[in-house]
Short mmCIF file of C-alpha atoms in Angstrom, two decimals:
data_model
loop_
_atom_site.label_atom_id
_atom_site.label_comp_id
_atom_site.label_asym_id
_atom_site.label_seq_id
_atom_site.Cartn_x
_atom_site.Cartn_y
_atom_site.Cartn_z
CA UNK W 1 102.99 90.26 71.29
CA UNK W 2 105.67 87.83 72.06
CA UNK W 3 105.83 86.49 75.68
CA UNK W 4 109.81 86.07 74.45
CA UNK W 5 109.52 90.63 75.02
CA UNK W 6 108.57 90.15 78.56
CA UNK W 7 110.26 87.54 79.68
CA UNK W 8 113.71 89.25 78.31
CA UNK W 9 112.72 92.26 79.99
CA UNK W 10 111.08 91.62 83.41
CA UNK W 11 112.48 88.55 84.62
CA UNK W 12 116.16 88.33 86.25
CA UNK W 13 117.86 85.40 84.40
CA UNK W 14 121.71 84.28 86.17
CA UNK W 15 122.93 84.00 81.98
CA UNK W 16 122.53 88.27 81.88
CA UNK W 17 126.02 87.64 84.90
CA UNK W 18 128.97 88.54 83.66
CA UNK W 19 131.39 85.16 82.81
CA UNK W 20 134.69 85.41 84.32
CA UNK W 21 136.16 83.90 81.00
CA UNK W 22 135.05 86.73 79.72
CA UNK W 23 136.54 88.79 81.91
CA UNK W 24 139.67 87.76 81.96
CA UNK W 25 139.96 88.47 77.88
CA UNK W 26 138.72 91.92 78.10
CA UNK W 27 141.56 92.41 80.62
CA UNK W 28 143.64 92.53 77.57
CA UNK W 29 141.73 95.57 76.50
CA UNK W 30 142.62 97.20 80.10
CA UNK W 31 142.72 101.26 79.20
CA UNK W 32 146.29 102.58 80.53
CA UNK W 33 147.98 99.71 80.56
CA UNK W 34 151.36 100.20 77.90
CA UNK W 35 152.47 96.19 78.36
CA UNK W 36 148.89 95.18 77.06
CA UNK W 37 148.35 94.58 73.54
CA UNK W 38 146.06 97.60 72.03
CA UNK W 39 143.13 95.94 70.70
CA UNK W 40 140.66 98.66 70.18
CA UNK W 41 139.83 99.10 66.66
CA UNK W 42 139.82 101.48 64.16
CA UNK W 43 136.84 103.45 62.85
CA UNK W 44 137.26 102.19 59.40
CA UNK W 45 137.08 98.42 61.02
CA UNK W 46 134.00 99.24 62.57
CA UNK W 47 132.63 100.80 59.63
CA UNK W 48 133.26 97.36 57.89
CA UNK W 49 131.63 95.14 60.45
CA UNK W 50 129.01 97.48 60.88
CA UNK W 51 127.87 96.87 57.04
CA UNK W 52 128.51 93.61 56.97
CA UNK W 53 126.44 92.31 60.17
CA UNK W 54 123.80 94.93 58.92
CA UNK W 55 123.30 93.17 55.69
CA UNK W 56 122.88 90.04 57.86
CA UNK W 57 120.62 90.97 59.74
CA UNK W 58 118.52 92.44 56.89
CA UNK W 59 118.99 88.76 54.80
CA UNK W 60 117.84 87.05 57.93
CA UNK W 61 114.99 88.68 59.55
CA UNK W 62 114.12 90.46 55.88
CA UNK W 63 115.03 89.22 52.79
CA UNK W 64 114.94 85.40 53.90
CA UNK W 65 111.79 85.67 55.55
CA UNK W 66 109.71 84.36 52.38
CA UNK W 67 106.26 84.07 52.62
CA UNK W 68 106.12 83.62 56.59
CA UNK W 69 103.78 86.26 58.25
CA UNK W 70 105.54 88.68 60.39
CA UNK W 71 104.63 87.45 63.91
CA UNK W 72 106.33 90.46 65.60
CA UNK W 73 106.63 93.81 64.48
CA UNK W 74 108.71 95.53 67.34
CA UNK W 75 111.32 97.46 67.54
CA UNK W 76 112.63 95.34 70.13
CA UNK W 77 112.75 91.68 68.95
CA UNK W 78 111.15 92.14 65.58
CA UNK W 79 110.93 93.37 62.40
CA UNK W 80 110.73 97.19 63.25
CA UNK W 81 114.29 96.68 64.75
CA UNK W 82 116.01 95.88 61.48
CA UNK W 83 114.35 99.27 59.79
CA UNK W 84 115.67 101.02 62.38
CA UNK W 85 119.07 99.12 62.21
CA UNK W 86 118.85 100.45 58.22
CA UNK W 87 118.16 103.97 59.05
CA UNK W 88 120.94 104.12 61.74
CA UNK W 89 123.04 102.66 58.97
CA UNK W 90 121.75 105.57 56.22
CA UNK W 91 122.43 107.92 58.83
CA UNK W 92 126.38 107.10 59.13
CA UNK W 93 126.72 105.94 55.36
CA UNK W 94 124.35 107.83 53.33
CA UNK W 95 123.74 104.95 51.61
CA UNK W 96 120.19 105.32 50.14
CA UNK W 97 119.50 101.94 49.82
CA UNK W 98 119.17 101.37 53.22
CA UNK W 99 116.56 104.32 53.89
CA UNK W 100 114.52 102.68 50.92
CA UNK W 101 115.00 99.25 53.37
CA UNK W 102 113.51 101.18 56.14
CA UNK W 103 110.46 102.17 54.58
CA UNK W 104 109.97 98.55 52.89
CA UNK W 105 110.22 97.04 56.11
CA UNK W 106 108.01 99.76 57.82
CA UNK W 107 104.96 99.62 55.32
CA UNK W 108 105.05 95.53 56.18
CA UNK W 109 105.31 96.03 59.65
CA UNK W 110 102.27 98.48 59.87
CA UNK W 111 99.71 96.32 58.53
CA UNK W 112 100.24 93.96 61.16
CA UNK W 113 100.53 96.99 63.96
CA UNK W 114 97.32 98.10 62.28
CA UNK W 115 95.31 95.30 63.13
CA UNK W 116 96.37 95.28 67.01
CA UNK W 117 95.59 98.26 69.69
CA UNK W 118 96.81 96.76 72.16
CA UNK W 119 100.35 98.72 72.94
CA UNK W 120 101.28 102.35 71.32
CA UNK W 121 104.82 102.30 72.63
CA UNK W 122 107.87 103.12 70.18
CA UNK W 123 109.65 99.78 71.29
CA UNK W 124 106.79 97.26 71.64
CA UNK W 125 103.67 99.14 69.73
CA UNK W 126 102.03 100.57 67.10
CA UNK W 127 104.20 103.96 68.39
CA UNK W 128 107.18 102.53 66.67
CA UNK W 129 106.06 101.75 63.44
CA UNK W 130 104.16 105.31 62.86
CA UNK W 131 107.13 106.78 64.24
CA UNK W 132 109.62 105.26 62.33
CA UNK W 133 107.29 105.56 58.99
CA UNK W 134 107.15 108.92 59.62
CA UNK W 135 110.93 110.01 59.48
CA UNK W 136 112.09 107.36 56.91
CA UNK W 137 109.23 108.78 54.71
CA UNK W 138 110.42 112.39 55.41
CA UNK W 139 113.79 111.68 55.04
CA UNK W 140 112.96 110.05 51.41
CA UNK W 141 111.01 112.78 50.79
CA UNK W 142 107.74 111.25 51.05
CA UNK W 143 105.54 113.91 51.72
CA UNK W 144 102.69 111.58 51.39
CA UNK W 145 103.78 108.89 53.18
CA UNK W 146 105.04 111.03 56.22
CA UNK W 147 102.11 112.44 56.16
CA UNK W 148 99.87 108.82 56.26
CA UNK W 149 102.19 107.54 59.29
CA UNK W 150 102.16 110.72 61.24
CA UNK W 151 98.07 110.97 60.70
CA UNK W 152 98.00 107.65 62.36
CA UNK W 153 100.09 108.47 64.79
CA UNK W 154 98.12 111.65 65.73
CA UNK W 155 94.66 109.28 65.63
CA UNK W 156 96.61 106.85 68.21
CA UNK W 157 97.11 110.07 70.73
CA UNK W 158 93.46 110.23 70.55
CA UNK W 159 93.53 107.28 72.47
CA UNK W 160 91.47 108.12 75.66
CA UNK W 161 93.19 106.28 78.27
CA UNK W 162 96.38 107.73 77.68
CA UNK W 163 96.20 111.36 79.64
CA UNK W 164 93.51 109.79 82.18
CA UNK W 165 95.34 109.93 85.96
CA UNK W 166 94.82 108.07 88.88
CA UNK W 167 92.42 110.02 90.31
CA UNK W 168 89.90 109.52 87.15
CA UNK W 169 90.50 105.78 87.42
CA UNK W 170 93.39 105.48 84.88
CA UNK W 171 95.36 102.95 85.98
CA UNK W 172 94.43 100.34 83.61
CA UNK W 173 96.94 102.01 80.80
CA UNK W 174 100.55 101.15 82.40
CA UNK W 175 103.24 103.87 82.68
CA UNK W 176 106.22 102.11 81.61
CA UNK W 177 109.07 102.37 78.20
CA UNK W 178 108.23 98.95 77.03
CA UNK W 179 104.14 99.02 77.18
CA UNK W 180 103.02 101.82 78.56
CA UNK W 181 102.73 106.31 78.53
CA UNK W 182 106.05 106.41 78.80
CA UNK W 183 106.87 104.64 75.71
CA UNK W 184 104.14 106.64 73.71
CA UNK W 185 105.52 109.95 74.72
CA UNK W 186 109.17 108.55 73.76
CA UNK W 187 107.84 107.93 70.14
CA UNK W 188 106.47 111.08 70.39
CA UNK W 189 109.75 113.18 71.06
CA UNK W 190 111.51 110.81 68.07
CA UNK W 191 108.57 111.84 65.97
CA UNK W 192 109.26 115.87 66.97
CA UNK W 193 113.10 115.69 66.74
CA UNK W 194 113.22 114.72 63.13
CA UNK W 195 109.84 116.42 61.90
CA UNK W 196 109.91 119.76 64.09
CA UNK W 197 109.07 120.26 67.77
CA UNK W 198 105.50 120.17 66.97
CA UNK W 199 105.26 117.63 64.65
CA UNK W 200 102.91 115.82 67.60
CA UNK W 201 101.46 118.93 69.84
CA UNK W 202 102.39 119.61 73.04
CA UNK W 203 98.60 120.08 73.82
CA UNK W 204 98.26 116.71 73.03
CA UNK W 205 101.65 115.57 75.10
CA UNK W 206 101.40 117.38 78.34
CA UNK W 207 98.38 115.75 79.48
CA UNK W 208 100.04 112.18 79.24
CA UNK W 209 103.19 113.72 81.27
CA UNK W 210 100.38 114.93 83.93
CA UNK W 211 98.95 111.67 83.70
CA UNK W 212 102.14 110.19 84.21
CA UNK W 213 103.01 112.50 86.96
CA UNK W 214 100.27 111.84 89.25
CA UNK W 215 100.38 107.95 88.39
CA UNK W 216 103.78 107.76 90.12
CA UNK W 217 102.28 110.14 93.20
CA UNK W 218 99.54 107.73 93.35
CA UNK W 219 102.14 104.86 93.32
CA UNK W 220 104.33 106.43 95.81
CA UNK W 221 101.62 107.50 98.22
CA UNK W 222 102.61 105.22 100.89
CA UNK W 223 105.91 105.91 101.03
CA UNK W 224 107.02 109.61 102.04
CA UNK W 225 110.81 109.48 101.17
CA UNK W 226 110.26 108.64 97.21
CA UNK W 227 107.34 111.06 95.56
CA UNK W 228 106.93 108.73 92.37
CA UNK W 229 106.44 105.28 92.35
CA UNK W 230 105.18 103.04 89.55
CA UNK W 231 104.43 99.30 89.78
CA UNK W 232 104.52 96.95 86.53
CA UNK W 233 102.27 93.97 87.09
CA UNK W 234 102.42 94.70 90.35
CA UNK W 235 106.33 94.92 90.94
CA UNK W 236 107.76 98.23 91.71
CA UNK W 237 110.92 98.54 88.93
CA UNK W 238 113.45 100.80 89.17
CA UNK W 239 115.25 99.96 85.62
CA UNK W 240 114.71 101.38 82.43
CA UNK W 241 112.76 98.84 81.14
CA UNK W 242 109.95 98.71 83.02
CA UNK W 243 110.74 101.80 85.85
CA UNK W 244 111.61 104.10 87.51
CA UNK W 245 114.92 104.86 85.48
CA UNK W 246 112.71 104.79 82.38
CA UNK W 247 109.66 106.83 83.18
CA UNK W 248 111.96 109.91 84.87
CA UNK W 249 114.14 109.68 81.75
CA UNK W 250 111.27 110.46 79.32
CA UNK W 251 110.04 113.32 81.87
CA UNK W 252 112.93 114.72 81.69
CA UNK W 253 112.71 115.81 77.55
CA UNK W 254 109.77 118.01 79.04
CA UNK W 255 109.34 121.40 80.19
CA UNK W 256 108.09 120.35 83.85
CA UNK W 257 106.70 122.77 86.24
CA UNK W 258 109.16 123.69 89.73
CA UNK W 259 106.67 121.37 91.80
CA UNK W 260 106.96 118.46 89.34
CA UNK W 261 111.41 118.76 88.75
CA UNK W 262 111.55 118.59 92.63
CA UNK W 263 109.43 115.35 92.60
CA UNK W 264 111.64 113.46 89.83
CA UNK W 265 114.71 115.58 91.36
CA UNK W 266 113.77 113.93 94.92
CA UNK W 267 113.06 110.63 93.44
CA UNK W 268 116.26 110.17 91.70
CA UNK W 269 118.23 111.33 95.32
CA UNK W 270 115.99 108.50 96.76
CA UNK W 271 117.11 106.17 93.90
CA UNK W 272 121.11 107.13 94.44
CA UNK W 273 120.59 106.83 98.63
CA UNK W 274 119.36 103.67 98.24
CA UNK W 275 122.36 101.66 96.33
CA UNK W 276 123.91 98.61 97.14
CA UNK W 277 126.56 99.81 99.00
CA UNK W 278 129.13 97.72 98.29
CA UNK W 279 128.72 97.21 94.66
CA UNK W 280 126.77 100.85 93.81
CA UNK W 281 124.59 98.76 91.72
CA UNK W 282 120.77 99.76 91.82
CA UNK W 283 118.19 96.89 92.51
CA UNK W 284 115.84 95.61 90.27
CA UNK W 285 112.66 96.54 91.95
CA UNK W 286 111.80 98.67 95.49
CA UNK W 287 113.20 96.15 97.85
CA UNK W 288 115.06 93.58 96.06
CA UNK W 289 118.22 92.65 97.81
CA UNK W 290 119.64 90.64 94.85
CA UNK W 291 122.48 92.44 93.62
CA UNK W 292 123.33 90.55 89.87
CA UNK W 293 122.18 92.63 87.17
CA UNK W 294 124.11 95.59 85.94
CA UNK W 295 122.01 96.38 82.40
CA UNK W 296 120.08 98.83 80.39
CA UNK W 297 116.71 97.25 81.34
CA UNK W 298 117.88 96.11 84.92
CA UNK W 299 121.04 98.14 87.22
CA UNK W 300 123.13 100.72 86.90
CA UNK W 301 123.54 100.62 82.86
CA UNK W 302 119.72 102.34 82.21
CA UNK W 303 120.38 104.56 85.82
CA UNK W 304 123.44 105.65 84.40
CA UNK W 305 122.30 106.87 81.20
CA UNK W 306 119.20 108.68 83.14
CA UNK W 307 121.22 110.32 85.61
CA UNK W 308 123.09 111.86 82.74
CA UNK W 309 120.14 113.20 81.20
CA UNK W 310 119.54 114.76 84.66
CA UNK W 311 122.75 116.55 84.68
CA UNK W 312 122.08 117.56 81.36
CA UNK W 313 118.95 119.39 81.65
CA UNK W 314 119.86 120.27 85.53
CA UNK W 315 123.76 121.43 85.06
CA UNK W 316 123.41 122.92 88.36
CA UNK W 317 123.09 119.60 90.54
CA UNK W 318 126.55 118.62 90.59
CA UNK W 319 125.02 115.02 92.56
CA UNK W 320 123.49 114.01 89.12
CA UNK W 321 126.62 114.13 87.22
CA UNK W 322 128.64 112.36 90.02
CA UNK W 323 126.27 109.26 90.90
CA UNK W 324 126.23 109.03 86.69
CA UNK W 325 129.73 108.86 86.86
CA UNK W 326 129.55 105.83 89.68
CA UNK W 327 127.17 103.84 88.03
CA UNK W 328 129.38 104.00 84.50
CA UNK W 329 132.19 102.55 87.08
CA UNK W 330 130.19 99.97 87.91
CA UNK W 331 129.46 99.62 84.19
CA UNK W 332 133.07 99.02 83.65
CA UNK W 333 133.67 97.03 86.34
CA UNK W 334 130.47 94.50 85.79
CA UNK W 335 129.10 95.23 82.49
CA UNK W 336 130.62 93.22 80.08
CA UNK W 337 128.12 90.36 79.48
CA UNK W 338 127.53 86.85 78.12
CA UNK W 339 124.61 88.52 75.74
CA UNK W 340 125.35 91.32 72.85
CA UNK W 341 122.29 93.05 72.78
CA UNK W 342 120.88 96.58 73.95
CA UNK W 343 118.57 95.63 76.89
CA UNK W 344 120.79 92.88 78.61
CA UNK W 345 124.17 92.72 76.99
CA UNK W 346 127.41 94.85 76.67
CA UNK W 347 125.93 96.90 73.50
CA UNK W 348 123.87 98.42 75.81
CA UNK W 349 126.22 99.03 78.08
CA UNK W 350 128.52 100.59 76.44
CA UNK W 351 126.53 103.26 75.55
CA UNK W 352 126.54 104.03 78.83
CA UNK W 353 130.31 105.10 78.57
CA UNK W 354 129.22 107.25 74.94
CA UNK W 355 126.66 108.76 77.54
CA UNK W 356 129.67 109.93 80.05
CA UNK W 357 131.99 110.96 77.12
CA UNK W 358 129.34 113.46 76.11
CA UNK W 359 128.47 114.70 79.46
CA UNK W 360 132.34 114.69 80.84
CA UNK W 361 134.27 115.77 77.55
CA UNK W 362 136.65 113.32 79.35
CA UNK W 363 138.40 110.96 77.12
CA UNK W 364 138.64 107.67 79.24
CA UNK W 365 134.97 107.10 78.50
CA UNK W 366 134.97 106.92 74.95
CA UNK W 367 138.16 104.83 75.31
CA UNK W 368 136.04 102.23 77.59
CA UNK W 369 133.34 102.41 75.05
CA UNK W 370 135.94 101.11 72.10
CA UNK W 371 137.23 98.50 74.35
CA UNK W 372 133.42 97.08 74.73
CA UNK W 373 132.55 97.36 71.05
CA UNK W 374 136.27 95.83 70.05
CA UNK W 375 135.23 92.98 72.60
CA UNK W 376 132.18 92.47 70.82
CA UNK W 377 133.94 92.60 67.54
CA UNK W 378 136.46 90.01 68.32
CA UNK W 379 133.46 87.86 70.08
CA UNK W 380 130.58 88.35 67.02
CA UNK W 381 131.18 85.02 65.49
CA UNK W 382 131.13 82.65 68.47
CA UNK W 383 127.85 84.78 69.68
CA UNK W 384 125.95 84.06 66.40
CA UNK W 385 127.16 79.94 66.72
CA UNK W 386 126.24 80.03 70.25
CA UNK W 387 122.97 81.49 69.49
CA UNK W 388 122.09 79.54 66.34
CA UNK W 389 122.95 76.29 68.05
CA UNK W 390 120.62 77.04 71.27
CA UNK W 391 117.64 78.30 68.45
CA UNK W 392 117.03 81.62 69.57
CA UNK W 393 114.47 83.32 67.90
CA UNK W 394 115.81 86.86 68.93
CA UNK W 395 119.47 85.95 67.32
CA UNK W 396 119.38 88.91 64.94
CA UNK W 397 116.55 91.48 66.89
CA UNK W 398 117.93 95.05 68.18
CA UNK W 399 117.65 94.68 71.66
CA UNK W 400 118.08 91.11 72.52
CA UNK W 401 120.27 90.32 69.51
CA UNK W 402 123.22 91.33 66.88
CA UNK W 403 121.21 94.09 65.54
CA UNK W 404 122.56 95.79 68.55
CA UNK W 405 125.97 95.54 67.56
CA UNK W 406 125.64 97.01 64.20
CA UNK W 407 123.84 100.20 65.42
CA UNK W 408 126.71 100.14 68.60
CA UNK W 409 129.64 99.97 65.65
CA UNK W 410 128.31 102.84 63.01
CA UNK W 411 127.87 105.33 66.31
CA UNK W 412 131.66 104.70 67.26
CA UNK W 413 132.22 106.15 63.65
CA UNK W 414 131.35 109.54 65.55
CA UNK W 415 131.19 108.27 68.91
CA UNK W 416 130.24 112.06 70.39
CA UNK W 417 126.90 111.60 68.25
CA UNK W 418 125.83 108.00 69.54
CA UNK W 419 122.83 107.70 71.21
CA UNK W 420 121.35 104.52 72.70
CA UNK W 421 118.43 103.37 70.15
CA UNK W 422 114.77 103.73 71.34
CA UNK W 423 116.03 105.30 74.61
CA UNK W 424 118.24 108.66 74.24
CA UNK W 425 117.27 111.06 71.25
#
């Protein structure tokens, strides 16, 4: 695996700030304003630039490739994110083409995730690319191909270290999206939304979420106030990346005992009491009085889009729905970025404002959301230069690259069906 994955994703970098040039041309987009110019698009523009960046991507990271061995096969800087860029793209155009993409790129990717056990995540591991086979074979009609990736994917939930808890010494398997159970049981519940609810058992499912479960007990045991707590190399994250805003999302697709909703229940409340409360922002990590990041993999972006899950499958807590309403403000307010892509740039966040459209019905969010993905539109061209000047390998990945925009642009075609890629289902 790349170090580039971790680095992106655990370490707080100042260029992940909002610029203030940047601000001050998105105030042209201002929502309610009638002097300023309206700059939101059209779906039919998005549509276009959609297609077009989409076919970049794939002639970049695919087609111009040649002979070079494919170094990373993740979802979230590598080759696994363009396939899934092509079946977003199938799924708004019907273009068949772009399915038959998917599964080229997915057969290449699995003989490299083959060869390495290391991580059986959806984003980062072998999760993704059996995942990912499996639905872009069933949705070709591939009976024997679905059936191959989701075989493999069944032999990789063998894997004995995944429902061991705390108590039984499993803490050497981590509990996070990126690398760990909770990113296994995400590919799982992509797996069972396109193939059938049981596609992957819930017999073989529910004793990961136990495992999970007591993990963040175990992890929380010296403090009272939060009941789950989960440290990633030995930092205590609260973001969606590597966290707390992560793990409790994935719990939350599960049918969870009374004991075990009251735990995540409590340790979202301690989560939303424990804000910066100036800025309600959420730290990085259990402690961290930096207040910069506002992102899906660090800050209120990834909280935002947990907390309306939580309101979602608990309609009933009316505190859900309103501290996921406060973190999109401070979405709005801090959250457009100098980077593009899904884990620490303004695609990402805007799907935070998608999130809030579906939950509210109220039509300012989706409006915020079309301001964001017009910014990026008008901005696409510099961000490419800019990154093809500094040489960054990640220019064209899904979550740290332009990838991101082309998934964010075909969901604005029916904005009330966007979901954030690899995280909501």
């Amino acid at each position: 695996m790349s170090s580039s994955v971790v680095k992106s994703a655990s370490q707080e970098s100042n260029d992940t700030n909002h610029e203030e040039g940047n601000r001050e041309r998105f105030d042209k987009l201002h929502i309610g304003d009638p002097t300023a110019p309206n700059l939101s698009l059209p779906a039919d523009t998005f549509l276009k630039a959609a297609i077009s960046l989409k076919d970049q991507v794939v002639e970049v990271t695919w087609k111009g490739r040649g002979n070079n061995e494919i170094l990373d096969p993740t979802v979230y800087t590598g080759l696994l994110g363009t396939a899934f860029t092509c079946l977003r793209s199938h799924e708004a155009t019907g273009n068949h083409r772009d399915l038959q993409l998917c599964v080229e790129i997915v057969d290449a990717c699995a003989a490299v995730a083959h060869s390495s056990t290391r991580h059986v995540t959806f984003l980062c591991g072998r999760g993704g690319v059996y995942a990912l086979g499996a639905v872009a074979a069933n949705s070709c009609g591939d009976q024997m191909k679905r059936d191959l990736y989701l075989g493999r994917f069944l032999e990789m939930a063998e894997e004995k270290a995944l429902p061991v808890g705390p108590e039984e010494g499993g803490l050497g398997m981590s509990y996070d999206l990126l690398y760990g159970r909770a990113g296994f049981l995400w590919a799982a519940l992509f797996i069972n939304k396109y193939l059938g609810a049981e596609a992957v058992p819930s017999d073989l499912l529910m004793p990961v979420v136990g495992a999970v479960l007591a993990g963040g007990r175990a992890g929380a045991s010296d403090n009272t106030a939060c009941p789950l707590m989960y440290r990633w190399h030995g930092t205590r994250y609260w973001g969606a990346a590597h966290g707390l805003a992560g793990i409790l999302h994935v719990l939350l697709h599960f049918s969870l005992s009374n004991h075990d909703i009251d735990d995540v229940k409590a340790t979202l409340r301690y989560m939303m009491s424990n804000r910066f409360p100036h800025s309600g922002n959420y730290p990085v990590s259990e402690g961290n009085p930096r207040d910069k990041l506002v992102q899906w993999s660090h800050g209120a972006t990834g909280v935002a889009l947990t907390l309306c899950k939580a309101s979602e499958v608990l309609p009933n807590n009316r505190e859900f729905r309103n501290a996921a309403i406060e973190a999109g403000e401070v979405v709005w307010k801090n959250g457009l970025l100098k980077k593009m892509g899904l884990a620490d740039g303004s695609a990402g966040n805007t799907y935070a404002f998608l999130s809030l459209s579906r939950l509210t019905g109220e039509s300012v969010y989706e409006n915020r959301a079309k301001a964001f993905a017009s910014y990026l539109y008008h901005n696409v061209r510099k961000t490419i230069a800019d990154a093809c000047y500094d040489g960054d390998d990640n220019t064209f990945s899904l979550y740290q690259g332009l990838a991101s925009a082309a998934c964010l642009w075909f969901d604005m075609l029916i904005p009330e069906n966007a979901r954030f890629p690899g995280y909501e289902l």
